Amino acid sequence: MIITLCGDVSVTQKNRHLWDHADAKTAFGSVCDLFQSSDRVIINLECALTESETAIRKFGPNLKGPTKVASILKDAGVTDCGLSNNHIYDFSRTGLNDTLDALDKAGLNYTGIGINEEDSRKDLIIQQNGKTVRVITVCEHEYSYAMDDFLGARPYDPYDTAEDIRVAKANADYVIVMYHGGKEHCKYPSPRLRKLCRAMITDGADLVLCQHSHCIGCTEEYKDGTIVYGQGNFHFIYPKIARAKDWNEGLAVRIDLNDKPQVDLIPVVVTETGIDLATGEKKEEILAGIKERSMDLHNGKWLEHWHAFCESFRSTYEKAIADFANRGELDIELFAHYLDCEAHTDVWRELYPTFHKAKISQ
């Protein structure tokens, strides 16, 4: 059994025209060959597929694409869509229902969504040649997540997710966790995220993939498992963004379970019409960057990089505190949003250590 797992796939205003007129080969290039040689292909679909104009109120963009995207994905070789992310509810319940309907019509499986939090905790189960694989997709707490009485994406929970992984391991040969979280644009995990991913391996996950950061990060082998701290974007074209180079590179992760499990990292890059497999010097450059950053995980330099990254956003977070004091409705909402999402609280804790931690570090 060969499974290929990909990062964020989304339609933006910058690339909508590509999806409107593209076929699978145009949009995915030689990635289609990679998909066709896989038994299952799982992506993170990070937008609604809808014509609805009912965008929810949020900080950041509301992402949507035409429903025909589902059939293009199917033609390219995608078999399954993870929906546990912070954009799947961008156009409210109507947009989500349209998305599920489009996926159903295209014959695509999906996971990571439910009518409430308990219902969302259903794994994707893959069975082939006597082997069972369970895929758990979870997201941090940012807009789309399900609650006791609210339809939405499967949220990460330190207790429920740990239990779900242990149950999955007891009923499968191989367990994959797709974790949609971590600080955007940071190539290193926060201390919390690294500890969390290692705990997931201890609980029984064989592979943990972090998505959402929009840049390729680093990897490590821990105990008997593999962790990828940032797959980068997969098909999320935004050519003029400030961090265009990092944004327009990504990783497909290919797992061969036919014998001893083997995990391969396959770089992809943006083209004028979509994406393609990275080749030659570009491929080697991407893989060398991953190797260098992964070494930093073991020599301690990653903490320096993480701290420097947080410092670069200090003014943003301090402004949120100052504006909150003004008590404007949007100011209160932004501050609350920063408290709700785990990736933002990671930055808070780095920039503003508790009295105890600050005294010890002196």
Coordinates of C-alpha atoms in Angstrom, one line a residue:
M1 CA 0.0 0.0 0.0
I2 CA 1.4 3.4 -1.0
I3 CA -0.2 6.6 0.4
T4 CA 0.7 10.1 -0.6
L5 CA -0.2 12.9 1.8
C6 CA -0.1 16.6 0.8
G7 CA -0.4 19.9 2.5
D8 CA -2.7 22.9 2.0
V9 CA -4.7 23.1 -1.2
S10 CA -6.7 26.3 -1.7
V11 CA -8.1 28.6 -4.3
T12 CA -7.3 32.3 -3.9
Q13 CA -8.3 35.4 -5.9
K14 CA -4.8 35.3 -7.4
N15 CA -5.2 31.8 -8.8
R16 CA -9.0 31.4 -9.3
H17 CA -8.6 31.9 -13.1
L18 CA -6.3 28.8 -13.2
W19 CA -9.0 26.6 -11.6
D20 CA -11.7 28.1 -13.8
H21 CA -9.9 27.0 -17.0
A22 CA -7.6 24.2 -15.9
D23 CA -7.6 20.5 -16.3
A24 CA -5.8 18.1 -13.9
K25 CA -2.6 18.0 -15.9
T26 CA -2.4 21.7 -16.2
A27 CA -3.0 22.3 -12.5
F28 CA -0.8 19.5 -11.2
G29 CA 1.8 18.7 -13.9
S30 CA 3.9 15.7 -13.2
V31 CA 2.4 15.5 -9.7
C32 CA -0.4 13.6 -11.5
D33 CA 2.1 10.8 -12.2
L34 CA 3.0 10.6 -8.5
F35 CA -0.7 10.4 -7.6
Q36 CA -1.4 7.7 -10.2
S37 CA 1.3 5.5 -8.7
S38 CA -0.3 5.8 -5.2
D39 CA -3.1 3.7 -3.8
R40 CA -4.5 6.7 -1.8
V41 CA -3.8 10.4 -2.1
I42 CA -4.8 12.6 0.8
I43 CA -4.8 16.4 0.7
N44 CA -5.8 19.2 3.1
L45 CA -8.6 21.1 1.4
E46 CA -8.2 24.6 2.9
C47 CA -11.1 26.4 1.4
A48 CA -14.8 26.2 0.8
L49 CA -16.1 25.0 -2.7
T50 CA -19.1 27.3 -3.1
E51 CA -20.6 30.2 -4.8
S52 CA -22.0 31.5 -1.5
E53 CA -21.2 35.2 -0.7
T54 CA -22.0 34.7 3.0
A55 CA -18.5 35.0 4.4
I56 CA -18.1 34.7 8.2
R57 CA -16.6 37.5 10.2
K58 CA -12.9 36.8 10.9
F59 CA -9.4 38.1 10.8
G60 CA -7.6 37.0 7.7
P61 CA -8.9 36.0 4.3
N62 CA -12.1 34.0 3.6
L63 CA -11.1 31.4 1.0
K64 CA -13.4 29.7 -1.5
G65 CA -13.2 28.2 -5.0
P66 CA -15.6 26.9 -7.6
T67 CA -17.2 23.5 -7.0
K68 CA -15.5 22.2 -10.2
V69 CA -12.3 22.1 -8.2
A70 CA -13.5 18.8 -6.7
S71 CA -13.6 17.1 -10.1
I72 CA -10.2 18.5 -11.0
L73 CA -8.8 17.0 -7.8
K74 CA -10.4 13.7 -8.6
D75 CA -9.0 13.6 -12.2
A76 CA -5.6 14.4 -10.8
G77 CA -5.7 11.3 -8.6
V78 CA -6.7 12.7 -5.2
T79 CA -8.8 10.2 -3.3
D80 CA -9.4 11.8 0.1
C81 CA -9.7 15.3 1.5
G82 CA -8.9 16.3 5.1
L83 CA -11.2 19.2 6.1
S84 CA -9.9 19.9 9.6
N85 CA -8.5 23.4 9.2
N86 CA -9.2 27.1 9.9
H87 CA -10.8 27.9 6.5
I88 CA -13.3 25.1 5.8
Y89 CA -16.1 27.2 7.5
D90 CA -15.2 30.5 5.8
F91 CA -18.5 30.8 4.1
S92 CA -20.6 29.5 6.9
R93 CA -22.8 26.4 7.0
T94 CA -23.9 27.0 3.4
G95 CA -20.4 27.0 2.1
L96 CA -19.5 23.9 4.0
N97 CA -22.6 22.0 2.8
D98 CA -21.8 23.1 -0.8
T99 CA -18.2 21.7 -0.3
L100 CA -19.4 18.4 1.0
D101 CA -21.9 18.1 -1.8
A102 CA -19.2 18.9 -4.4
L103 CA -16.9 16.3 -2.9
D104 CA -19.6 13.7 -2.8
K105 CA -20.5 14.3 -6.5
A106 CA -16.9 14.0 -7.5
G107 CA -16.5 10.7 -5.6
L108 CA -14.0 12.1 -3.1
N109 CA -13.8 10.8 0.5
Y110 CA -13.4 13.3 3.3
T111 CA -12.6 13.3 7.0
G112 CA -12.2 15.7 9.9
I113 CA -15.7 17.2 9.9
G114 CA -18.8 16.6 12.0
I115 CA -22.2 17.9 13.1
N116 CA -20.6 18.5 16.5
E117 CA -17.2 17.9 18.2
E118 CA -18.0 14.3 19.1
D119 CA -19.2 13.5 15.6
S120 CA -16.1 15.0 14.1
R121 CA -13.9 12.5 15.9
K122 CA -14.1 9.9 13.2
D123 CA -10.9 8.6 11.6
L124 CA -10.3 7.9 8.0
I125 CA -9.9 4.1 7.8
I126 CA -7.9 2.6 4.9
Q127 CA -7.8 -1.2 4.4
Q128 CA -5.8 -3.0 1.8
N129 CA -3.9 -6.2 1.4
G130 CA -4.7 -7.2 5.0
K131 CA -3.3 -3.9 6.5
T132 CA -5.3 -1.1 8.2
V133 CA -4.3 2.5 8.3
R134 CA -6.1 5.1 10.3
V135 CA -5.7 8.8 9.6
I136 CA -6.6 11.4 12.3
T137 CA -6.9 15.0 11.1
V138 CA -7.2 17.7 13.7
C139 CA -6.9 21.5 13.8
E140 CA -6.1 24.2 16.3
H141 CA -8.8 26.5 17.6
E142 CA -9.2 29.1 14.9
Y143 CA -12.7 29.8 13.6
S144 CA -13.8 26.5 11.9
Y145 CA -13.6 24.1 14.8
A146 CA -16.6 22.0 16.0
M147 CA -18.1 22.4 19.5
D148 CA -20.7 20.5 21.5
D149 CA -23.5 22.2 19.6
F150 CA -21.7 23.5 16.6
L151 CA -20.9 21.8 13.2
G152 CA -17.3 22.1 12.2
A153 CA -13.8 20.7 11.9
R154 CA -12.3 18.1 14.2
P155 CA -10.4 20.2 16.8
Y156 CA -7.2 19.2 18.6
D157 CA -7.7 18.5 22.3
P158 CA -4.8 17.4 24.6
Y159 CA -6.9 14.7 26.1
D160 CA -9.4 13.6 23.4
T161 CA -6.7 13.5 20.7
A162 CA -4.4 11.5 22.8
E163 CA -7.1 9.0 23.5
D164 CA -8.1 8.9 19.8
I165 CA -4.5 8.1 18.8
R166 CA -4.3 5.2 21.4
V167 CA -7.6 3.8 20.2
A168 CA -6.5 4.1 16.6
K169 CA -3.2 2.3 17.3
A170 CA -5.0 -0.6 18.9
N171 CA -7.1 -1.0 15.8
A172 CA -4.6 -0.4 13.0
D173 CA -1.2 -1.3 11.7
Y174 CA -0.2 2.3 10.9
V175 CA -1.5 5.6 12.3
I176 CA -1.1 9.0 10.7
V177 CA -1.9 12.3 12.3
M178 CA -2.4 15.4 10.2
Y179 CA -2.1 18.4 12.6
H180 CA -3.3 21.7 11.2
G181 CA -1.4 24.2 13.4
G182 CA 1.8 25.8 14.3
K183 CA 2.8 29.5 13.7
E184 CA 2.4 30.6 10.2
H185 CA 5.6 31.3 8.3
C186 CA 7.9 29.8 11.0
K187 CA 10.1 27.0 9.8
Y188 CA 10.6 25.6 13.4
P189 CA 8.1 24.3 15.9
S190 CA 7.3 26.1 19.1
P191 CA 8.5 24.2 22.2
R192 CA 4.8 23.3 22.9
L193 CA 4.3 21.9 19.4
R194 CA 7.5 19.8 19.4
K195 CA 6.5 18.4 22.8
L196 CA 3.0 17.7 21.5
C197 CA 4.1 15.9 18.3
R198 CA 6.5 13.7 20.3
A199 CA 3.7 12.9 22.7
M200 CA 1.5 11.9 19.7
I201 CA 4.3 9.4 18.6
T202 CA 4.4 8.1 22.2
D203 CA 0.7 7.6 22.2
G204 CA 0.9 5.5 19.0
A205 CA 1.1 7.7 15.9
D206 CA 3.6 6.4 13.4
L207 CA 3.7 9.6 11.3
V208 CA 2.8 13.2 12.4
L209 CA 2.4 15.9 9.7
C210 CA 2.1 19.5 10.7
Q211 CA 0.4 21.8 8.2
H212 CA -0.8 25.4 8.2
S213 CA 2.6 27.1 8.5
H214 CA 2.7 27.8 4.7
C215 CA 6.4 27.0 4.7
I216 CA 8.5 23.8 4.7
G217 CA 10.0 23.2 8.1
C218 CA 12.1 20.4 9.5
T219 CA 11.8 16.7 10.4
E220 CA 12.9 14.3 13.1
E221 CA 12.7 10.6 13.8
Y222 CA 11.4 10.1 17.3
K223 CA 11.2 6.7 18.9
D224 CA 9.6 4.6 16.1
G225 CA 7.9 7.5 14.4
T226 CA 8.5 10.3 12.0
I227 CA 7.5 14.0 12.5
V228 CA 7.3 16.6 9.8
Y229 CA 7.2 20.1 11.3
G230 CA 5.7 21.9 8.3
Q231 CA 4.8 20.5 4.9
G232 CA 4.4 23.9 3.3
N233 CA 1.7 24.7 0.8
F234 CA 0.8 22.2 -1.8
H235 CA -1.4 24.0 -4.3
F236 CA -2.0 27.4 -2.8
I237 CA -0.7 29.9 -5.4
Y238 CA 0.0 33.4 -4.1
P239 CA 2.8 34.7 -6.3
K240 CA 3.2 38.2 -4.9
I241 CA 3.1 37.5 -1.2
A242 CA 6.0 38.9 0.8
R243 CA 7.3 35.4 1.5
A244 CA 6.7 34.1 -2.0
K245 CA 9.7 31.8 -2.2
D246 CA 8.8 29.8 1.0
W247 CA 5.0 30.1 0.2
N248 CA 5.4 28.5 -3.3
E249 CA 7.3 25.4 -2.2
G250 CA 5.8 22.3 -0.5
L251 CA 6.3 18.7 0.3
A252 CA 4.3 15.6 -0.6
V253 CA 5.0 12.8 1.9
R254 CA 4.9 9.3 0.4
I255 CA 4.6 6.2 2.6
D256 CA 5.3 2.8 1.3
L257 CA 3.7 0.2 3.5
N258 CA 4.3 -2.8 1.3
D259 CA 7.2 -4.0 3.5
K260 CA 8.9 -2.1 6.3
P261 CA 7.3 1.4 6.3
Q262 CA 9.3 3.9 4.4
V263 CA 8.6 7.6 4.4
D264 CA 9.9 9.8 1.5
L265 CA 9.8 13.6 1.2
I266 CA 8.9 14.8 -2.3
P267 CA 9.3 18.6 -3.0
V268 CA 6.9 20.4 -5.3
V269 CA 7.1 24.0 -6.7
V270 CA 4.7 26.5 -8.2
T271 CA 4.6 26.9 -12.0
E272 CA 2.8 29.5 -14.2
T273 CA -0.3 27.3 -14.3
G274 CA -0.2 25.3 -11.1
I275 CA 2.4 23.1 -9.5
D276 CA 5.0 20.5 -10.5
L277 CA 7.5 18.1 -9.0
A278 CA 10.7 19.9 -8.1
T279 CA 13.7 18.6 -10.0
G280 CA 17.5 19.1 -10.3
E281 CA 19.1 21.8 -8.3
K282 CA 15.8 23.1 -7.0
K283 CA 14.9 19.7 -5.5
E284 CA 18.3 19.4 -3.9
E285 CA 18.1 23.0 -2.5
I286 CA 14.8 22.2 -0.8
L287 CA 16.0 18.9 0.6
A288 CA 19.2 20.5 1.8
G289 CA 17.3 23.2 3.6
I290 CA 15.2 20.6 5.4
K291 CA 18.3 18.7 6.5
E292 CA 20.0 21.8 7.8
R293 CA 17.0 22.9 9.8
S294 CA 16.4 19.3 11.1
M295 CA 20.0 19.4 12.5
D296 CA 19.1 22.5 14.4
L297 CA 16.5 20.5 16.3
H298 CA 19.2 18.4 17.8
N299 CA 21.9 21.1 18.4
G300 CA 19.6 23.5 20.1
K301 CA 19.7 26.2 17.5
W302 CA 16.0 25.8 16.8
L303 CA 15.1 27.6 20.0
E304 CA 17.1 30.6 18.9
H305 CA 15.3 30.6 15.6
W306 CA 11.9 30.3 17.3
H307 CA 12.7 33.1 19.7
A308 CA 13.9 35.4 16.9
F309 CA 10.8 34.7 14.9
C310 CA 8.6 35.6 17.9
E311 CA 10.5 38.8 18.5
S312 CA 9.9 39.8 14.9
F313 CA 6.2 39.9 15.7
R314 CA 6.5 41.6 19.1
S315 CA 5.0 44.9 17.9
T316 CA 2.0 43.1 16.4
Y317 CA 1.1 41.4 19.7
E318 CA 1.8 44.5 21.8
K319 CA -0.5 46.5 19.6
A320 CA -3.2 43.9 20.2
I321 CA -2.8 44.4 23.9
A322 CA -2.8 48.2 23.6
D323 CA -5.8 48.2 21.3
F324 CA -7.7 45.8 23.6
A325 CA -7.5 48.6 26.2
N326 CA -9.5 50.8 23.9
R327 CA -12.4 48.3 24.2
G328 CA -13.5 48.6 20.6
E329 CA -15.5 45.6 19.4
L330 CA -12.9 44.5 16.8
D331 CA -10.0 45.1 19.3
I332 CA -11.7 42.8 21.8
E333 CA -12.3 40.2 19.1
L334 CA -8.7 40.2 17.9
F335 CA -7.4 39.8 21.4
A336 CA -9.8 37.0 22.1
H337 CA -8.7 35.3 18.8
Y338 CA -5.1 35.5 19.9
L339 CA -6.0 33.8 23.1
D340 CA -8.1 31.1 21.4
C341 CA -5.6 29.8 18.9
E342 CA -2.7 27.6 20.2
A343 CA -0.2 29.0 17.7
H344 CA -0.8 32.5 18.9
T345 CA -0.5 31.6 22.6
D346 CA 2.8 29.9 21.8
V347 CA 4.1 33.4 20.8
W348 CA 2.5 35.0 23.8
R349 CA 4.4 32.6 26.1
E350 CA 7.7 33.1 24.3
L351 CA 7.5 36.9 24.4
Y352 CA 6.0 37.2 27.9
P353 CA 7.4 34.5 30.2
T354 CA 5.8 34.0 33.6
F355 CA 7.5 35.6 36.6
H356 CA 8.9 32.2 37.6
K357 CA 10.4 31.5 34.2
A358 CA 11.7 35.0 33.7
K359 CA 13.5 35.0 37.1
I360 CA 15.1 31.6 36.4
S361 CA 16.4 32.8 33.0
Q362 CA 18.2 35.8 34.6

